[in-house]
Coordinates of C-alpha atoms in Angstrom, one line a residue:
M1 CA 141.6 -67.3 196.1
T2 CA 140.2 -69.8 193.6
I3 CA 136.8 -71.2 194.4
E4 CA 135.2 -74.1 192.7
F5 CA 131.4 -73.6 192.2
T6 CA 128.4 -75.2 190.5
K7 CA 125.4 -73.3 189.1
G8 CA 121.9 -74.7 189.4
H9 CA 118.3 -73.5 189.3
G10 CA 114.8 -74.5 190.4
T11 CA 112.2 -73.1 187.9
G12 CA 114.6 -70.3 186.9
N13 CA 115.5 -69.3 190.5
D14 CA 119.3 -69.7 190.1
F15 CA 122.0 -70.3 192.6
I16 CA 125.8 -70.6 193.0
L17 CA 126.7 -73.7 195.1
I18 CA 130.1 -74.0 196.8
L19 CA 131.2 -77.1 198.7
D20 CA 133.0 -76.3 201.9
K21 CA 133.8 -79.7 203.6
P22 CA 136.2 -78.1 206.1
G23 CA 133.6 -75.6 207.1
Q24 CA 136.1 -72.8 207.0
L25 CA 135.0 -70.7 204.0
A26 CA 134.2 -67.2 205.2
L27 CA 132.7 -65.0 202.4
S28 CA 131.9 -61.4 203.1
K29 CA 128.7 -59.8 202.0
D30 CA 130.6 -57.9 199.4
E31 CA 132.2 -61.1 198.0
V32 CA 128.8 -62.8 197.8
K33 CA 127.3 -59.7 196.1
K34 CA 130.2 -59.7 193.6
M35 CA 129.8 -63.3 192.7
C36 CA 126.1 -63.0 192.3
D37 CA 126.4 -59.9 190.1
R38 CA 125.0 -60.7 186.6
H39 CA 127.3 -58.3 184.8
F40 CA 130.6 -58.6 186.7
G41 CA 130.3 -61.9 188.4
I42 CA 128.9 -65.4 187.9
G43 CA 125.3 -64.2 188.3
A44 CA 122.7 -65.7 190.5
D45 CA 119.7 -64.9 192.7
G46 CA 121.5 -66.4 195.7
L47 CA 124.6 -68.3 196.9
I48 CA 124.6 -71.5 198.9
I49 CA 127.6 -72.8 200.9
V50 CA 127.3 -76.6 201.3
K51 CA 129.0 -77.3 204.6
P52 CA 128.8 -80.1 207.3
T53 CA 126.3 -79.3 209.9
S54 CA 128.7 -80.4 212.6
K55 CA 131.1 -77.6 211.5
A56 CA 128.5 -74.8 211.5
P57 CA 128.1 -73.5 215.1
E58 CA 124.8 -71.8 214.4
V59 CA 123.0 -75.0 213.5
S60 CA 125.2 -77.8 214.9
H61 CA 122.7 -78.3 217.7
L62 CA 120.1 -79.6 215.2
L63 CA 122.1 -82.8 215.0
E64 CA 120.9 -83.7 218.5
A65 CA 117.3 -84.0 217.2
E66 CA 118.2 -85.3 213.7
P67 CA 121.7 -86.9 213.4
G68 CA 121.0 -87.6 209.8
A69 CA 121.0 -83.9 208.9
E70 CA 124.7 -84.0 208.0
W71 CA 124.7 -81.0 205.6
F72 CA 123.8 -77.4 206.3
M73 CA 122.4 -75.1 203.6
D74 CA 124.1 -71.8 204.3
Y75 CA 122.0 -69.6 202.1
R76 CA 122.9 -66.0 201.1
N77 CA 120.8 -63.6 199.1
S78 CA 122.4 -61.9 196.1
D79 CA 123.0 -58.8 198.2
G80 CA 125.1 -60.9 200.6
S81 CA 122.6 -61.0 203.4
E82 CA 121.8 -64.3 205.2
A83 CA 118.4 -65.9 204.8
E84 CA 116.6 -68.5 206.8
M85 CA 115.5 -70.8 204.0
C86 CA 114.9 -71.0 200.3
G87 CA 112.3 -73.4 198.9
N88 CA 113.8 -73.6 195.4
G89 CA 117.4 -73.5 196.7
I90 CA 116.9 -76.5 199.0
R91 CA 115.8 -78.7 196.0
V92 CA 118.9 -77.6 194.1
F93 CA 120.9 -78.3 197.3
A94 CA 119.6 -81.8 197.4
K95 CA 120.4 -82.3 193.7
F96 CA 123.9 -81.2 194.4
L97 CA 124.4 -83.6 197.3
L98 CA 123.2 -86.5 195.3
E99 CA 125.2 -85.7 192.1
N100 CA 128.3 -85.4 194.2
N101 CA 127.7 -88.6 196.2
L102 CA 127.5 -86.6 199.4
A103 CA 124.1 -88.1 200.3
T104 CA 121.7 -90.8 199.0
L105 CA 118.0 -90.7 198.5
T106 CA 116.1 -93.8 197.5
D107 CA 112.4 -94.3 196.7
G108 CA 110.4 -93.7 199.9
S109 CA 113.4 -92.4 201.9
T110 CA 113.8 -88.8 203.3
L111 CA 116.9 -86.6 203.2
P112 CA 117.0 -84.2 206.2
I113 CA 118.8 -80.9 205.6
A114 CA 119.8 -78.4 208.2
T115 CA 118.8 -74.7 207.6
R116 CA 118.6 -71.6 209.7
D117 CA 114.9 -72.4 210.0
G118 CA 115.5 -75.9 211.4
I119 CA 115.5 -79.3 209.7
K120 CA 113.7 -79.6 206.3
D121 CA 112.9 -83.1 204.9
V122 CA 113.3 -83.6 201.2
T123 CA 112.0 -86.5 199.2
A124 CA 112.4 -87.5 195.5
T125 CA 109.5 -87.0 193.1
V126 CA 109.0 -87.9 189.4
N127 CA 110.0 -84.5 188.2
G128 CA 112.4 -83.4 191.0
F129 CA 112.1 -83.0 194.7
A130 CA 109.5 -82.2 197.3
V131 CA 110.3 -80.4 200.6
D132 CA 108.3 -80.2 203.7
L133 CA 108.6 -76.5 204.7
G134 CA 107.0 -77.2 208.1
L135 CA 104.6 -75.1 210.1
F136 CA 103.4 -71.7 208.8
T137 CA 101.8 -68.7 210.4
I138 CA 99.2 -66.3 209.1
G139 CA 99.2 -62.6 210.1
D140 CA 96.6 -60.0 209.3
D141 CA 95.5 -57.9 206.4
E142 CA 96.8 -54.6 207.7
T143 CA 99.9 -54.4 205.6
L144 CA 99.5 -52.0 202.7
V145 CA 101.7 -52.6 199.6
S146 CA 102.7 -50.0 197.1
A147 CA 104.5 -50.9 193.8
A148 CA 105.2 -49.3 190.5
G149 CA 102.4 -50.1 188.1
L150 CA 99.7 -50.1 190.8
Q151 CA 97.6 -47.0 191.0
V152 CA 96.8 -47.4 194.6
A153 CA 98.2 -49.4 197.5
R154 CA 96.8 -52.8 198.0
P155 CA 96.2 -54.9 201.2
G156 CA 98.7 -57.7 201.8
L157 CA 98.5 -60.7 204.0
E158 CA 101.5 -61.6 206.1
I159 CA 102.6 -65.2 205.9
N160 CA 105.6 -66.7 207.5
V161 CA 107.0 -70.0 206.1
G162 CA 110.3 -69.9 207.9
N163 CA 110.9 -66.6 206.2
P164 CA 108.6 -63.5 206.0
H165 CA 106.2 -62.9 203.1
V166 CA 103.4 -60.5 202.2
V167 CA 100.9 -61.7 199.6
V168 CA 98.8 -59.3 197.4
A169 CA 95.9 -60.5 195.3
L170 CA 95.4 -58.7 192.0
A171 CA 92.3 -58.5 189.7
D172 CA 93.8 -60.0 186.5
L173 CA 96.8 -60.8 184.5
T174 CA 96.9 -57.3 183.0
E175 CA 97.6 -55.9 186.4
L176 CA 100.2 -58.6 187.1
T177 CA 102.1 -58.0 183.9
G178 CA 101.9 -54.2 184.3
L179 CA 103.9 -54.3 187.6
E180 CA 107.4 -52.9 187.6
L181 CA 109.4 -54.8 190.2
V182 CA 112.8 -53.4 189.6
K183 CA 112.4 -51.5 192.8
A184 CA 111.2 -53.2 196.0
P185 CA 107.5 -52.7 196.9
L186 CA 106.9 -50.4 199.8
L187 CA 105.3 -51.9 202.9
E188 CA 103.2 -50.0 205.5
P189 CA 103.9 -50.5 208.3
V190 CA 107.6 -51.1 207.4
Q191 CA 108.9 -54.5 208.3
P192 CA 112.4 -54.1 209.9
E193 CA 113.6 -57.4 208.6
G194 CA 112.0 -56.9 205.2
A195 CA 109.8 -59.4 203.4
N196 CA 109.3 -61.2 200.1
V197 CA 106.3 -59.8 198.3
E198 CA 104.1 -62.0 196.1
F199 CA 101.6 -60.6 193.6
V200 CA 99.0 -63.2 192.7
V201 CA 96.1 -63.7 190.2
L202 CA 93.7 -66.6 190.5
D203 CA 93.1 -68.9 187.6
E204 CA 89.6 -69.1 186.0
P205 CA 88.2 -71.5 187.0
L206 CA 90.2 -71.6 190.2
V207 CA 90.0 -75.4 190.7
T208 CA 90.5 -77.9 187.9
Q209 CA 90.5 -81.7 188.7
G210 CA 90.9 -81.0 192.4
V211 CA 93.9 -78.6 192.0
A212 CA 93.7 -74.9 192.5
G213 CA 95.7 -72.7 190.2
L214 CA 97.5 -69.3 190.7
T215 CA 99.8 -67.1 188.6
M216 CA 102.5 -65.2 190.6
R217 CA 105.3 -62.7 190.4
V218 CA 107.6 -62.0 193.3
H219 CA 110.1 -59.5 194.6
E220 CA 112.5 -61.2 197.0
R221 CA 114.2 -59.2 199.8
G222 CA 117.9 -59.1 199.1
S223 CA 117.6 -60.3 195.5
G224 CA 114.9 -58.3 193.6
E225 CA 112.4 -59.8 191.2
T226 CA 113.2 -63.5 190.5
L227 CA 111.7 -66.0 188.1
S228 CA 110.5 -68.1 191.1
C229 CA 110.4 -68.3 194.9
G230 CA 109.7 -71.7 196.5
T231 CA 108.6 -70.4 199.9
G232 CA 106.7 -67.6 198.0
V233 CA 104.6 -70.0 196.1
A234 CA 103.7 -71.7 199.4
A235 CA 102.8 -68.4 200.9
A236 CA 100.7 -67.4 198.0
A237 CA 98.6 -70.6 198.1
I238 CA 98.2 -70.3 201.9
A239 CA 97.0 -66.7 201.6
I240 CA 94.5 -67.4 198.9
R241 CA 93.1 -70.4 200.8
H242 CA 92.9 -68.2 203.9
W243 CA 91.0 -65.4 202.1
A244 CA 88.6 -67.9 200.5
G245 CA 87.9 -69.5 203.9
G246 CA 88.2 -72.9 202.2
S247 CA 90.0 -76.2 202.7
Q248 CA 91.6 -76.6 199.3
N249 CA 94.9 -78.4 200.0
F250 CA 96.4 -78.9 196.5
W251 CA 97.7 -76.0 194.4
K252 CA 99.7 -75.3 191.3
V253 CA 101.4 -72.0 191.2
S254 CA 102.7 -70.7 187.8
V255 CA 105.7 -68.4 188.0
P256 CA 107.8 -67.0 185.1
G257 CA 110.2 -69.9 185.5
G258 CA 107.7 -72.7 185.4
D259 CA 105.2 -74.5 187.8
V260 CA 105.6 -75.4 191.4
A261 CA 103.1 -77.7 193.3
V262 CA 102.0 -76.8 196.8
R263 CA 100.3 -79.2 199.3
M264 CA 99.0 -78.5 202.9
F265 CA 98.6 -81.5 205.2
P266 CA 98.0 -82.2 208.9
T267 CA 100.7 -83.5 211.2
E268 CA 101.0 -84.2 215.0
D269 CA 102.4 -80.7 215.6
G270 CA 100.0 -78.8 213.3
E271 CA 99.4 -78.2 209.6
H272 CA 102.4 -78.2 207.4
V273 CA 103.0 -77.0 203.8
A274 CA 105.1 -78.7 201.2
I275 CA 106.3 -77.7 197.7
S276 CA 107.5 -79.8 194.8
G277 CA 109.2 -79.0 191.6
P278 CA 112.3 -79.5 189.4
A279 CA 115.9 -78.9 190.3
E280 CA 118.8 -78.7 187.7
L281 CA 122.5 -78.3 187.9
T282 CA 123.7 -76.4 184.8
Y283 CA 127.5 -76.1 184.9
S284 CA 130.6 -75.9 187.1
G285 CA 133.6 -73.6 187.1
H286 CA 136.2 -71.7 189.0
W287 CA 135.9 -68.2 190.5
Q288 CA 139.1 -66.2 190.9
G289 CA 138.4 -64.0 193.9

């Protein structure tokens, strides 16, 4: 089987994108894992199947509320497991749709995209795309996180931004760079579905010209350490704001792959969080499966 694919990335978080107009491509976990392997495959943090929402039974009902959400972002982690959403991936997804004339996005317009976490609205920005991740929930501080490079377990805050996260604040950049994230951090209590784990250091000063700054590394469930995590940067900003008890709504999170902006804002159904950053398509090719 020969599969046409495109590679893309958002701040170094890279993906394989496959267009499946008939909605009939069925990749097994092992096939996804093989394609994402950086030594024996194409290499990527995740794989995205671009398919019509109407031909994806698990999300086709979303068209009732948003008929414009014609495309479904079928996201898989590099271990082959399915995921609800990917904040960097959805920006690259939007870039793929536009570059392949599958959708249009003009100044001031919105591109709705179907995901396993519902409809996400994407808009164009000067340097890429912004995506409204929607509502978020904040858990408690009772999750203990152990990781190689930390002498003792640290408390983490559970944040859900459509997918689960645990955010840990560290003292300084020395602690952050000393982490060894080859192995997944251990969570206590264990989360059956797993979680992305973000380790964060606050900038000094925290706020410059109205924007708060953070530096972050992340271990993504199903993928390992990545250069960036879109939902993770949102979770990190939400957690620090919560701990600080403040109302800071504009953030810049620096990850190894670049910078991602985060914004919290009120809506009729509650407070939403949005992220914005670049999206690039790097090359296309054929995979012989």
